[in-house]
mmCIF file of C-alpha atoms in Angstrom:
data_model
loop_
_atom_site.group_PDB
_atom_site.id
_atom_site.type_symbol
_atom_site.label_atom_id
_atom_site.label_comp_id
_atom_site.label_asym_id
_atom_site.label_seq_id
_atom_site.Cartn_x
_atom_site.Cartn_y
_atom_site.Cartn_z
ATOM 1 C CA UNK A 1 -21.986 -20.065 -15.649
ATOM 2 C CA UNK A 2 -19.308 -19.480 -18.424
ATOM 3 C CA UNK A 3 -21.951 -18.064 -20.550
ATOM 4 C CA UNK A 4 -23.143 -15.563 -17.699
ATOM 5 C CA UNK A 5 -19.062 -14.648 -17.202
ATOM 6 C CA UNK A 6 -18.789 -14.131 -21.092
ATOM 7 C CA UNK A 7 -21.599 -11.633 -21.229
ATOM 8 C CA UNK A 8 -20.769 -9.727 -17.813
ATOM 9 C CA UNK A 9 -17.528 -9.472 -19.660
ATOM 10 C CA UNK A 10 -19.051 -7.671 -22.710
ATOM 11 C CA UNK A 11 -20.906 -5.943 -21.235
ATOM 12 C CA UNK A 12 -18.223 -4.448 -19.175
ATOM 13 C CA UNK A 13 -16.251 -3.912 -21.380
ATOM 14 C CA UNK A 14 -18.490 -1.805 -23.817
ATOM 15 C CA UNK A 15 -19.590 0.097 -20.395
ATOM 16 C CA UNK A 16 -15.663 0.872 -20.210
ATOM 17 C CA UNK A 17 -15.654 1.660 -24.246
ATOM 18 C CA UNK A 18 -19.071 3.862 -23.705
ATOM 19 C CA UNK A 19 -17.757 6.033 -20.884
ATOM 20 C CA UNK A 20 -14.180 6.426 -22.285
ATOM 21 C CA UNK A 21 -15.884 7.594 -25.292
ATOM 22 C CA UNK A 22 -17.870 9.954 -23.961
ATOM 23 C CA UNK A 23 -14.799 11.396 -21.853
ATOM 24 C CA UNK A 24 -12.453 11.793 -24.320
ATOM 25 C CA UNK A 25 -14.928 14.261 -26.065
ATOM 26 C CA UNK A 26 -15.307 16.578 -22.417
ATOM 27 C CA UNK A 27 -15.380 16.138 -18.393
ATOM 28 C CA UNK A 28 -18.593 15.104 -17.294
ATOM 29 C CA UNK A 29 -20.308 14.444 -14.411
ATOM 30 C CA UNK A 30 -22.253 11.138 -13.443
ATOM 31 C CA UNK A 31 -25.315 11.907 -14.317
ATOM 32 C CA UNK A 32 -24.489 13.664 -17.265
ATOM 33 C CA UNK A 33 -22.583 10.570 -18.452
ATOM 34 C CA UNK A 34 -25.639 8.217 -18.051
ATOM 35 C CA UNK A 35 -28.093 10.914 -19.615
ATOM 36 C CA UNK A 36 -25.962 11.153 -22.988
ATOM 37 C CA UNK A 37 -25.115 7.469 -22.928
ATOM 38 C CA UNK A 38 -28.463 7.024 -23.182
ATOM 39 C CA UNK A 39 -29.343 10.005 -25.663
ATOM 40 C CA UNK A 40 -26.505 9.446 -27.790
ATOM 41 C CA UNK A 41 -26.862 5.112 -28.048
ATOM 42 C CA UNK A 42 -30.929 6.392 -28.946
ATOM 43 C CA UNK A 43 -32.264 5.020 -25.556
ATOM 44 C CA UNK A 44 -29.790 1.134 -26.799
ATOM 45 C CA UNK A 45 -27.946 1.707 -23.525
ATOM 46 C CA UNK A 46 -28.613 2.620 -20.169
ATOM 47 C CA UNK A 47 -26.632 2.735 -17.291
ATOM 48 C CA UNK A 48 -28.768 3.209 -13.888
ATOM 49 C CA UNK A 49 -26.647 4.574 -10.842
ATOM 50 C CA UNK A 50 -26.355 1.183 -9.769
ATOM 51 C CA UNK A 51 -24.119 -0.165 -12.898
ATOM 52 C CA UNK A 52 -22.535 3.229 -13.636
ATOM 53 C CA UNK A 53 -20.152 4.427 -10.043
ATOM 54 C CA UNK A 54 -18.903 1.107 -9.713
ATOM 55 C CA UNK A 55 -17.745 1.615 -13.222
ATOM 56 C CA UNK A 56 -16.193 5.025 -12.624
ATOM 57 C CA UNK A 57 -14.475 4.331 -10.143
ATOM 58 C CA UNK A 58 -13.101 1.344 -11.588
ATOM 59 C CA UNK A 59 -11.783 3.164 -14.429
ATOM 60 C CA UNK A 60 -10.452 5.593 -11.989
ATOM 61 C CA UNK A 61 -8.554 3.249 -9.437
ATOM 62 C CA UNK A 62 -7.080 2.658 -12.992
ATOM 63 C CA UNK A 63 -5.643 5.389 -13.786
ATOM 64 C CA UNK A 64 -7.482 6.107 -16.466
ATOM 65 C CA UNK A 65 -10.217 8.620 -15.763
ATOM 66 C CA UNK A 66 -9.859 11.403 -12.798
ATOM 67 C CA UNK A 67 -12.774 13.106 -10.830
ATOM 68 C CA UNK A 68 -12.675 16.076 -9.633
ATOM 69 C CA UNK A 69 -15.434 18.522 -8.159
ATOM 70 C CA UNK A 70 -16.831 21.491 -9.844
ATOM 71 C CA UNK A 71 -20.197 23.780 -8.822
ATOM 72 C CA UNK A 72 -21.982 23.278 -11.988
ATOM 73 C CA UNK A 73 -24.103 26.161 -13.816
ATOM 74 C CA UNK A 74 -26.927 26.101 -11.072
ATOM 75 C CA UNK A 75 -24.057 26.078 -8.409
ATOM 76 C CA UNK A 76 -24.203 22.359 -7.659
ATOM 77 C CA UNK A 77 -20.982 20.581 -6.272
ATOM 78 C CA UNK A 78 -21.013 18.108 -8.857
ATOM 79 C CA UNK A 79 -17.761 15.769 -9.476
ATOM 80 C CA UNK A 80 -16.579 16.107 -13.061
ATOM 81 C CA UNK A 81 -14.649 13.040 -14.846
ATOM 82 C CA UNK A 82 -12.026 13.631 -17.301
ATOM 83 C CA UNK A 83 -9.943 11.057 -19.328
ATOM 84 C CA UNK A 84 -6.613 11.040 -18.155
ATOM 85 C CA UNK A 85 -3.341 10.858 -20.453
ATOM 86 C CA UNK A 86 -3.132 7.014 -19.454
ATOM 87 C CA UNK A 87 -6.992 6.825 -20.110
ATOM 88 C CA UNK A 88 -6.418 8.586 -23.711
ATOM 89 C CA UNK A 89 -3.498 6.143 -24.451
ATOM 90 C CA UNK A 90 -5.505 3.107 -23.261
ATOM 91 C CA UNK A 91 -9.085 4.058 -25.501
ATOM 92 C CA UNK A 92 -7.537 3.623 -29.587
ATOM 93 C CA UNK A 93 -6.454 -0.153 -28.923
ATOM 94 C CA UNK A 94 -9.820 -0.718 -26.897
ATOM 95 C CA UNK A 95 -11.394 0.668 -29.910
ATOM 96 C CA UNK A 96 -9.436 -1.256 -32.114
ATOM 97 C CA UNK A 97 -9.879 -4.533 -30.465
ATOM 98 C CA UNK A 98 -14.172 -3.689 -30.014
ATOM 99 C CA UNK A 99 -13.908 -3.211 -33.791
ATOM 100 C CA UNK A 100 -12.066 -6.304 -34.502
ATOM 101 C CA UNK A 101 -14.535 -7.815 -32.428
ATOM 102 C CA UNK A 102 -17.704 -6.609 -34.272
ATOM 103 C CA UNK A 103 -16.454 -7.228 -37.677
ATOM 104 C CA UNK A 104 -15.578 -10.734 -36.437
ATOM 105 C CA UNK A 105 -19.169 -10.982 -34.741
ATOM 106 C CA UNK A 106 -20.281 -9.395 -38.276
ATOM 107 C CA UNK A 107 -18.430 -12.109 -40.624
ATOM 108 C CA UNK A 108 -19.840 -15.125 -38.066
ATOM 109 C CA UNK A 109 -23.383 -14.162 -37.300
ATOM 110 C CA UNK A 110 -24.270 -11.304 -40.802
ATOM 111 C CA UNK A 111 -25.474 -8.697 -37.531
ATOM 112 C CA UNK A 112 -24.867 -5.380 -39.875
ATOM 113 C CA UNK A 113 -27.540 -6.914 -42.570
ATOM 114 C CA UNK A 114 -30.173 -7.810 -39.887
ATOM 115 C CA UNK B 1 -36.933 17.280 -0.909
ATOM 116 C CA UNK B 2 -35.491 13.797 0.326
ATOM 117 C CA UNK B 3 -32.521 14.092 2.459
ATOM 118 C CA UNK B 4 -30.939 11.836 -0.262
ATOM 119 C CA UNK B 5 -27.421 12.084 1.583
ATOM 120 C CA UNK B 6 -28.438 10.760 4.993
ATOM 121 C CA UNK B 7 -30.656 8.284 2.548
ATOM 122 C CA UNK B 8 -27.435 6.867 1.074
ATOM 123 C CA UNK B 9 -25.317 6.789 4.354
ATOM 124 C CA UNK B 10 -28.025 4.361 5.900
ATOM 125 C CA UNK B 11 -28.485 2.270 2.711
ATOM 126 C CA UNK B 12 -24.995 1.429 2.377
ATOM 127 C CA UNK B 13 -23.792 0.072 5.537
ATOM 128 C CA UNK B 14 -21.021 -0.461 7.584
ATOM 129 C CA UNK B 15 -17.990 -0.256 4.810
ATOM 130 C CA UNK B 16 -13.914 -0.724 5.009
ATOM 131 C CA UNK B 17 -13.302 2.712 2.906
ATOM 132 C CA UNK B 18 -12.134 5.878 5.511
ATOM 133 C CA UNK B 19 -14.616 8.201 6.537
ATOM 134 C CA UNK B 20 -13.406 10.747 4.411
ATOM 135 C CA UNK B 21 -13.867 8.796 1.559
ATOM 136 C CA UNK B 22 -17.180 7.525 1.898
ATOM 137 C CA UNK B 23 -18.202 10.645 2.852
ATOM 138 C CA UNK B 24 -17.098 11.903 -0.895
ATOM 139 C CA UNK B 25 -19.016 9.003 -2.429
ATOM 140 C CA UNK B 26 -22.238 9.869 -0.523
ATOM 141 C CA UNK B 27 -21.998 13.445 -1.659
ATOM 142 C CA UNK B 28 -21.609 11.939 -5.071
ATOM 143 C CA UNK B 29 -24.594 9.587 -5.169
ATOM 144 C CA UNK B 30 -27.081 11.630 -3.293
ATOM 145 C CA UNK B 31 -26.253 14.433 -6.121
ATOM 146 C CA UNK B 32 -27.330 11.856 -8.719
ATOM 147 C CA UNK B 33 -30.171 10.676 -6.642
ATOM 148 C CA UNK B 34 -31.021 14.517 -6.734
ATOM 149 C CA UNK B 35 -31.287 14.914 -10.504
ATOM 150 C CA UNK B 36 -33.169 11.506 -10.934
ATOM 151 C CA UNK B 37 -35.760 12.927 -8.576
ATOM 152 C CA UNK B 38 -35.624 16.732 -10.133
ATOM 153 C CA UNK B 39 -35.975 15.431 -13.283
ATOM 154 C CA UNK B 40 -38.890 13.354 -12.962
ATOM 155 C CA UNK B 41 -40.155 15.873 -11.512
ATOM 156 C CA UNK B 42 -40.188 18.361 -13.858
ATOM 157 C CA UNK B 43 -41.702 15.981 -15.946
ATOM 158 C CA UNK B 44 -44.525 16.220 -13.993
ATOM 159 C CA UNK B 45 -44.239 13.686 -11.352
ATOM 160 C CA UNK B 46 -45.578 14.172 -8.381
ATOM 161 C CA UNK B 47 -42.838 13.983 -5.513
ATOM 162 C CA UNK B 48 -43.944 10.383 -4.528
ATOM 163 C CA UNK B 49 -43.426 9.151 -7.838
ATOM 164 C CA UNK B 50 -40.200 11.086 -8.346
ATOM 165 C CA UNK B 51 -38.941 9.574 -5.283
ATOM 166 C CA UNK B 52 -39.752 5.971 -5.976
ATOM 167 C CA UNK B 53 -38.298 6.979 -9.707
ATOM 168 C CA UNK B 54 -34.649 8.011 -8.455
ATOM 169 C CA UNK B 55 -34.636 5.319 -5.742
ATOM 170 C CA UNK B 56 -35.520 2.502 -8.622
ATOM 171 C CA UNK B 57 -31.742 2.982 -9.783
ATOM 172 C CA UNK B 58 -30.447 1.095 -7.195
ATOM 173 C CA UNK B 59 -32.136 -2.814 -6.824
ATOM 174 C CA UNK B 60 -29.655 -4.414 -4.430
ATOM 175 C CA UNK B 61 -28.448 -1.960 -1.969
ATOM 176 C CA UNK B 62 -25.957 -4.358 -0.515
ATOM 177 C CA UNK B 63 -24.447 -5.882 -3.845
ATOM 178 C CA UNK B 64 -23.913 -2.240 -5.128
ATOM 179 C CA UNK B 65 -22.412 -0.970 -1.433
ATOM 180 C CA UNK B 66 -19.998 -4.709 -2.041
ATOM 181 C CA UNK B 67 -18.967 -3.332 -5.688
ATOM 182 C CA UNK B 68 -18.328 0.216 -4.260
ATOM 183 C CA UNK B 69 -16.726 -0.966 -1.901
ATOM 184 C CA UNK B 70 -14.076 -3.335 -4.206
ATOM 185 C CA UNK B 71 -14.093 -0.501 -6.579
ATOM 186 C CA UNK B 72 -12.799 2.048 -4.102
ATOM 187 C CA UNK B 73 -10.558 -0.578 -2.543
ATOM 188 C CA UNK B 74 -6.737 1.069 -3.376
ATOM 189 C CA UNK B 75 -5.246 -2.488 -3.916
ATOM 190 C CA UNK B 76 -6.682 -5.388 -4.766
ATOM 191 C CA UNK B 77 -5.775 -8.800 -3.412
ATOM 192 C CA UNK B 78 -3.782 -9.282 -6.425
ATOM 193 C CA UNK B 79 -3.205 -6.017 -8.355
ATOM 194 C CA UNK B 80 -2.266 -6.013 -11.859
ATOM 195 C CA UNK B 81 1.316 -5.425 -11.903
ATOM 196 C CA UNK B 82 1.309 -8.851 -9.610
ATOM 197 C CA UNK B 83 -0.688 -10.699 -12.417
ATOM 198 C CA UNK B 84 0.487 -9.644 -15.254
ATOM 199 C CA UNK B 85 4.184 -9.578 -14.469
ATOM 200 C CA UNK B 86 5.582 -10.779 -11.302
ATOM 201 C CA UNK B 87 3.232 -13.796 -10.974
ATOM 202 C CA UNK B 88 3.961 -15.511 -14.388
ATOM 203 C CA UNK B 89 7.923 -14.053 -14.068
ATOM 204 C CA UNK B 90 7.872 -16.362 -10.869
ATOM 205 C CA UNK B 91 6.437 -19.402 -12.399
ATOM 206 C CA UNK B 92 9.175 -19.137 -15.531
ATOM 207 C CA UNK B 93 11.844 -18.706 -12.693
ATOM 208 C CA UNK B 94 10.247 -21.123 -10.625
ATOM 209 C CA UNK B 95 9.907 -23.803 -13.297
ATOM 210 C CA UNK B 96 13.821 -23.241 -14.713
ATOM 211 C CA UNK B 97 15.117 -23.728 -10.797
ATOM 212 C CA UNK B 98 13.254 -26.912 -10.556
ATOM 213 C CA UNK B 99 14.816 -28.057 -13.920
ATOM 214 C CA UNK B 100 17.606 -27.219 -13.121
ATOM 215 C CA UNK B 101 17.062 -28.973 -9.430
ATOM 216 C CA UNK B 102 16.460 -32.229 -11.194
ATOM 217 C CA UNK B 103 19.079 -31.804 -13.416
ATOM 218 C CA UNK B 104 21.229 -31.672 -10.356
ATOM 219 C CA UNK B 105 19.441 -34.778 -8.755
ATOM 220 C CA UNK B 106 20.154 -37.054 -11.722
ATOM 221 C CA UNK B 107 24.110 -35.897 -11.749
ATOM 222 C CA UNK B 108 23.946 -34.017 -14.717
ATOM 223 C CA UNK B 109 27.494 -32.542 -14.998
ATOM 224 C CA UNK B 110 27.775 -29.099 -16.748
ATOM 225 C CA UNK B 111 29.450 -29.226 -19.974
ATOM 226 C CA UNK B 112 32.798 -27.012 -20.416
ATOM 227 C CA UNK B 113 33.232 -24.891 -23.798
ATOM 228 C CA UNK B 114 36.437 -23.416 -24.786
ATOM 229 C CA UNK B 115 35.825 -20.191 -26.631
ATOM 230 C CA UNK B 116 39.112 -18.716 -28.857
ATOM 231 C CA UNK B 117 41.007 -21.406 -26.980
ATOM 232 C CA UNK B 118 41.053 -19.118 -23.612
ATOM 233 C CA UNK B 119 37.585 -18.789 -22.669
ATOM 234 C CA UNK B 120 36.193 -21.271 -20.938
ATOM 235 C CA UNK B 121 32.122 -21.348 -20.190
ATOM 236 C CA UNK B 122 30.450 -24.222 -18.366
ATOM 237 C CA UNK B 123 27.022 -24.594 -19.450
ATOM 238 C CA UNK B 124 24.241 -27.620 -19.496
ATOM 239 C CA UNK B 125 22.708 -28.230 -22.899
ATOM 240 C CA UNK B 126 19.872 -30.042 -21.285
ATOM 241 C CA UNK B 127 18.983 -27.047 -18.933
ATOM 242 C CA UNK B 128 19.598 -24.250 -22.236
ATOM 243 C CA UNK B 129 17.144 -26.418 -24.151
ATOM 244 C CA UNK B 130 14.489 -25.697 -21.910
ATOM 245 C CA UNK B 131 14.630 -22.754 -22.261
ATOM 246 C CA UNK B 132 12.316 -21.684 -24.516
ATOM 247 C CA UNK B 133 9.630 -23.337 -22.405
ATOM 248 C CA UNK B 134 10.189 -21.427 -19.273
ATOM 249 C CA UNK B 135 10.409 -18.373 -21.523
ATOM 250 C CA UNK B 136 7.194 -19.397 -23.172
ATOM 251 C CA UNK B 137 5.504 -19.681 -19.743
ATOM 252 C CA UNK B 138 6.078 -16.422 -18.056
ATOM 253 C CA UNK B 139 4.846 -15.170 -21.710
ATOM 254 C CA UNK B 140 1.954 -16.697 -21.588
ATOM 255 C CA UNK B 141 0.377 -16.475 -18.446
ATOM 256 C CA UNK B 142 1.470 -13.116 -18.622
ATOM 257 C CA UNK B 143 -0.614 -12.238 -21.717
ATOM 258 C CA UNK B 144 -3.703 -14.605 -20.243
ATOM 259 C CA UNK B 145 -3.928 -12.020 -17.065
ATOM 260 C CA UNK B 146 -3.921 -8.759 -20.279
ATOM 261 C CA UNK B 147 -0.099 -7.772 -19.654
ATOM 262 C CA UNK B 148 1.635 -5.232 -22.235
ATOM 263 C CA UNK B 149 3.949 -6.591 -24.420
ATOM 264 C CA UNK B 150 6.612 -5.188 -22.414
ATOM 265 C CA UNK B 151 5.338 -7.341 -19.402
ATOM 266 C CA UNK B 152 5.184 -10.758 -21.494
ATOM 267 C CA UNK B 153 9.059 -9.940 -22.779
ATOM 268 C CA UNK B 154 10.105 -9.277 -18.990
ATOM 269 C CA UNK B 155 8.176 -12.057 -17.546
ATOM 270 C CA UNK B 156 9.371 -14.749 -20.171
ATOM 271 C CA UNK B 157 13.184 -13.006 -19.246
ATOM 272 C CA UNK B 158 12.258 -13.629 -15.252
ATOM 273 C CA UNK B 159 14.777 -16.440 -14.570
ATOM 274 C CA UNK B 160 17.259 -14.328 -16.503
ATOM 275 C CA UNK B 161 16.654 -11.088 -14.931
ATOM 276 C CA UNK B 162 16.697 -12.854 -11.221
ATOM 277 C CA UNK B 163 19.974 -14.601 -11.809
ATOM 278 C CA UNK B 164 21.644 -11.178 -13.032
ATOM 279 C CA UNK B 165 19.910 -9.644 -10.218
ATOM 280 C CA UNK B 166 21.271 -11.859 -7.550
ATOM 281 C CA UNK B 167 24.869 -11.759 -9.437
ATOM 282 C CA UNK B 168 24.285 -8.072 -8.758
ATOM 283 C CA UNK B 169 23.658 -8.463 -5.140
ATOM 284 C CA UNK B 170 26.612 -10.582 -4.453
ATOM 285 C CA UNK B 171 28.729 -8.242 -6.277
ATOM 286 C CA UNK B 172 27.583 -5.223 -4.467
ATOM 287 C CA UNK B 173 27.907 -7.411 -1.180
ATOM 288 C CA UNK B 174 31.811 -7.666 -1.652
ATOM 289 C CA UNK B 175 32.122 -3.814 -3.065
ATOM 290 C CA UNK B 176 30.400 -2.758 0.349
ATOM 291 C CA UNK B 177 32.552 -5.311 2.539
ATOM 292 C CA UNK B 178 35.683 -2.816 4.110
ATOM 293 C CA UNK B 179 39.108 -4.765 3.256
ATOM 294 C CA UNK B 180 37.017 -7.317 0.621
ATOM 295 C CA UNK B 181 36.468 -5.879 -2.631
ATOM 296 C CA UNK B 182 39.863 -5.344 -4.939
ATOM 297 C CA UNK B 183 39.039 -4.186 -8.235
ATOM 298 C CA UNK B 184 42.640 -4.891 -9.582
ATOM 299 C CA UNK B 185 42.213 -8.342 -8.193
ATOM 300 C CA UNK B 186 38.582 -8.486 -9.687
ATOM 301 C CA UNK B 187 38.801 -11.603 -12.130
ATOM 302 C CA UNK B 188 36.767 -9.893 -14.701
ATOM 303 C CA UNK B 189 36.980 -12.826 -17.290
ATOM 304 C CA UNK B 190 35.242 -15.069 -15.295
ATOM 305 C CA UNK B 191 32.454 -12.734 -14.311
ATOM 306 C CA UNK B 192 31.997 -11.900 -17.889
ATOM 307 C CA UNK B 193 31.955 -15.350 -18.434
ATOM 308 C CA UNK B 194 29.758 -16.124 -15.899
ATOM 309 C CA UNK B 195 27.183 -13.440 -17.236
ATOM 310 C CA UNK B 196 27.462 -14.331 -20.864
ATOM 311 C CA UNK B 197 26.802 -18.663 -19.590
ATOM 312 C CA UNK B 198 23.834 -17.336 -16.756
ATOM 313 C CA UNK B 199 22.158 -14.725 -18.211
ATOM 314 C CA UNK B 200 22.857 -13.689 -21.982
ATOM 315 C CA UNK B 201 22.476 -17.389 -23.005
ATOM 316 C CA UNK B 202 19.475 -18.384 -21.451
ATOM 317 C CA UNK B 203 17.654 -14.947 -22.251
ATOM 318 C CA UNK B 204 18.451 -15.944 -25.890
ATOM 319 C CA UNK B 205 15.745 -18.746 -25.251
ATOM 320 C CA UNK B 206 13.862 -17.695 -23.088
ATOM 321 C CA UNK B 207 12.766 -14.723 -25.686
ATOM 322 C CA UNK B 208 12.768 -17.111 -28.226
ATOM 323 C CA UNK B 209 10.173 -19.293 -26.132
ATOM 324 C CA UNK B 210 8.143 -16.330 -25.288
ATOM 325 C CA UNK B 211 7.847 -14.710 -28.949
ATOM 326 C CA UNK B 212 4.718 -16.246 -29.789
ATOM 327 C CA UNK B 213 3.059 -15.108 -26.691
ATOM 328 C CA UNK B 214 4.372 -11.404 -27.814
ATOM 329 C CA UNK B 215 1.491 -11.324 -30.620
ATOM 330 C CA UNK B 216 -1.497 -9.606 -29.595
ATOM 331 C CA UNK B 217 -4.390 -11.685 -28.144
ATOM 332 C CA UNK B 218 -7.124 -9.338 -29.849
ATOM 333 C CA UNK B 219 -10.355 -10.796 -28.551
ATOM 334 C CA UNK B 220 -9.594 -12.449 -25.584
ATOM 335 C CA UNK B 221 -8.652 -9.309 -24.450
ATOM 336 C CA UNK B 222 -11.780 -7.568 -25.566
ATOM 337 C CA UNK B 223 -13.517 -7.157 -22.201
ATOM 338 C CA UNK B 224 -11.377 -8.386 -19.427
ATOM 339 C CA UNK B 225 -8.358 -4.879 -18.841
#
């Protein structure tokens, strides 16, 4: 039980880190988002519909990423995500503390040498 | 072409969010249902395959119509603000009163401090040395629910704040009642007095008890905002 709780927690939170990310760079859309999540990680991470809206709107009940909709170039209504000032502000500690984390994860268990 | 909209509206259910709004989240997942199934299909799928393709992204219809749903949800049952500030500010409050209740119980009489021979506080040493505890707690249950540093200060400060808060109140009270409030016959002393005994005191340890909850928690933190 704890050790399910632990991982849906990491996982989670990289989801938040990997969209964040990816919005602080442009506004994208939802599919967009999970097609260079998964281009970008080289195919690592995937996020299905399923895990992704939940996410977004999550982070945007937050405060911390806005939707808005946009026709797209082939005239598509399409609803566009942005990082908001409160998003930007939030992203450099939750970098911080994922790096922290890694390098910790690095000095216990030697992951960058395997 | 699937009607992916009318598709979505039947898979989800019966929800709690307004019309409006799950209207706008229908729009939003049949578009992404859309490009799943153009996509394969440019690939070369044939429309049966694309279909089953783009519908594969969803496994549990009704799990992913509860998250949506709790997602969407404007408050939660306990929002942030509540957990991270005014819950653990109630338990430091909540733990000095019943200190200071059984304080009271056991006849603990207040001790009385002359200050430059004129100023007289009343204080009780046994309740001030607790202090630090209560401050400790709000801190720290504070920083356990992922509050800002500003939220661990204010909720280790809670008994503090509530106490000047209430002096407030009573204050304002008399300044609002016609024919009470004098300010020539305002006995300033002992309301300064009163402050500096209730409120600057305590806070003094009440921060102190809370600044080693005012470090950053840097994993625990890690995935739970």
């Amino acid at each position: 039980m704890m050790t399910t709780r632990i991982r849906s927690k990491i996982a989670r939170g990289s989801a938040e880190l990997a969209i964040m990310s990816l919005l602080s760079k442009q506004a994208l859309y939802g599919f967009e988002i999970s097609k260079r999540i998964e281009e970008e990680s080289g195919g690592a991470l995937r996020f299905n519909l399923a895990s992704l809206y939940p996410m977004l709107y999550e982070l945007e009940k937050r405060g911390w990423v806005k939707g808005r909709w946009e026709a797209n170039r082939a005239g598509r209504d399409r609803r566009y995500y942005c990082l908001t000032p409160a998003g930007k502000k939030k992203l450099a500690p939750l970098r911080r503390e994922w790096q922290v984390f890694f390098q910790a994860l690095d000095r216990l268990a030697g992951v960058s040498n395997a | 072409m699937p009607d992916w909209k009318l598709l979505v509206r039947q898979q989800m259910g019966e929800t709690s969010l307004a019309p409006a709004q799950m209207e706008e989240i229908v729009s939003e997942l049949a578009s992404h249902f859309e490009e799943v199934f153009d996509e394969a299909r440019a690939r070369g799928a044939s429309e049966m395959e694309a279909f089953n393709h783009a519908l594969s992204e969803v496994s549990n219809w009704q799990e992913f119509a509860q998250q949506i749903n709790r997602a969407k949800q404007e408050e939660e049952i306990m929002n942030d603000r509540t957990k991270r500030f005014w819950l653990p500010g109630f338990i430091s409050a909540a733990s000095a009163s019943v200190f200071l209740m059984i304080l009271a119980k056991v006849s603990y009489e207040p001790r009385v401090i002359l200050w430059r021979s004129s100023l007289m506080i009343m204080v009780y040493p046994i309740w001030l040395v607790g202090q630090p505890l209560f401050g400790a707690l709000g801190a720290f249950f504070s920083r356990r629910a992922g509050g800002t540093r500003w939220a661990r200060v204010l909720a280790g400060l809670f008994p503090s704040l509530l106490l000047a808060a209430g002096m407030l109140v009573v204050i304002l009270i008399q300044a609002l009642t016609p024919g009470k409030f004098d300010l020539g016959s305002m006995d300033w002393v002992m309301l300064a007095r009163s402050i500096f005994a209730g409120v600057v005191v305590p806070s003094v340890g009440l921060l102190l008890g809370a600044l080693p909850f005012l470090r950053e928690a840097k994993i625990q933190h890690l995935a739970g905002n």
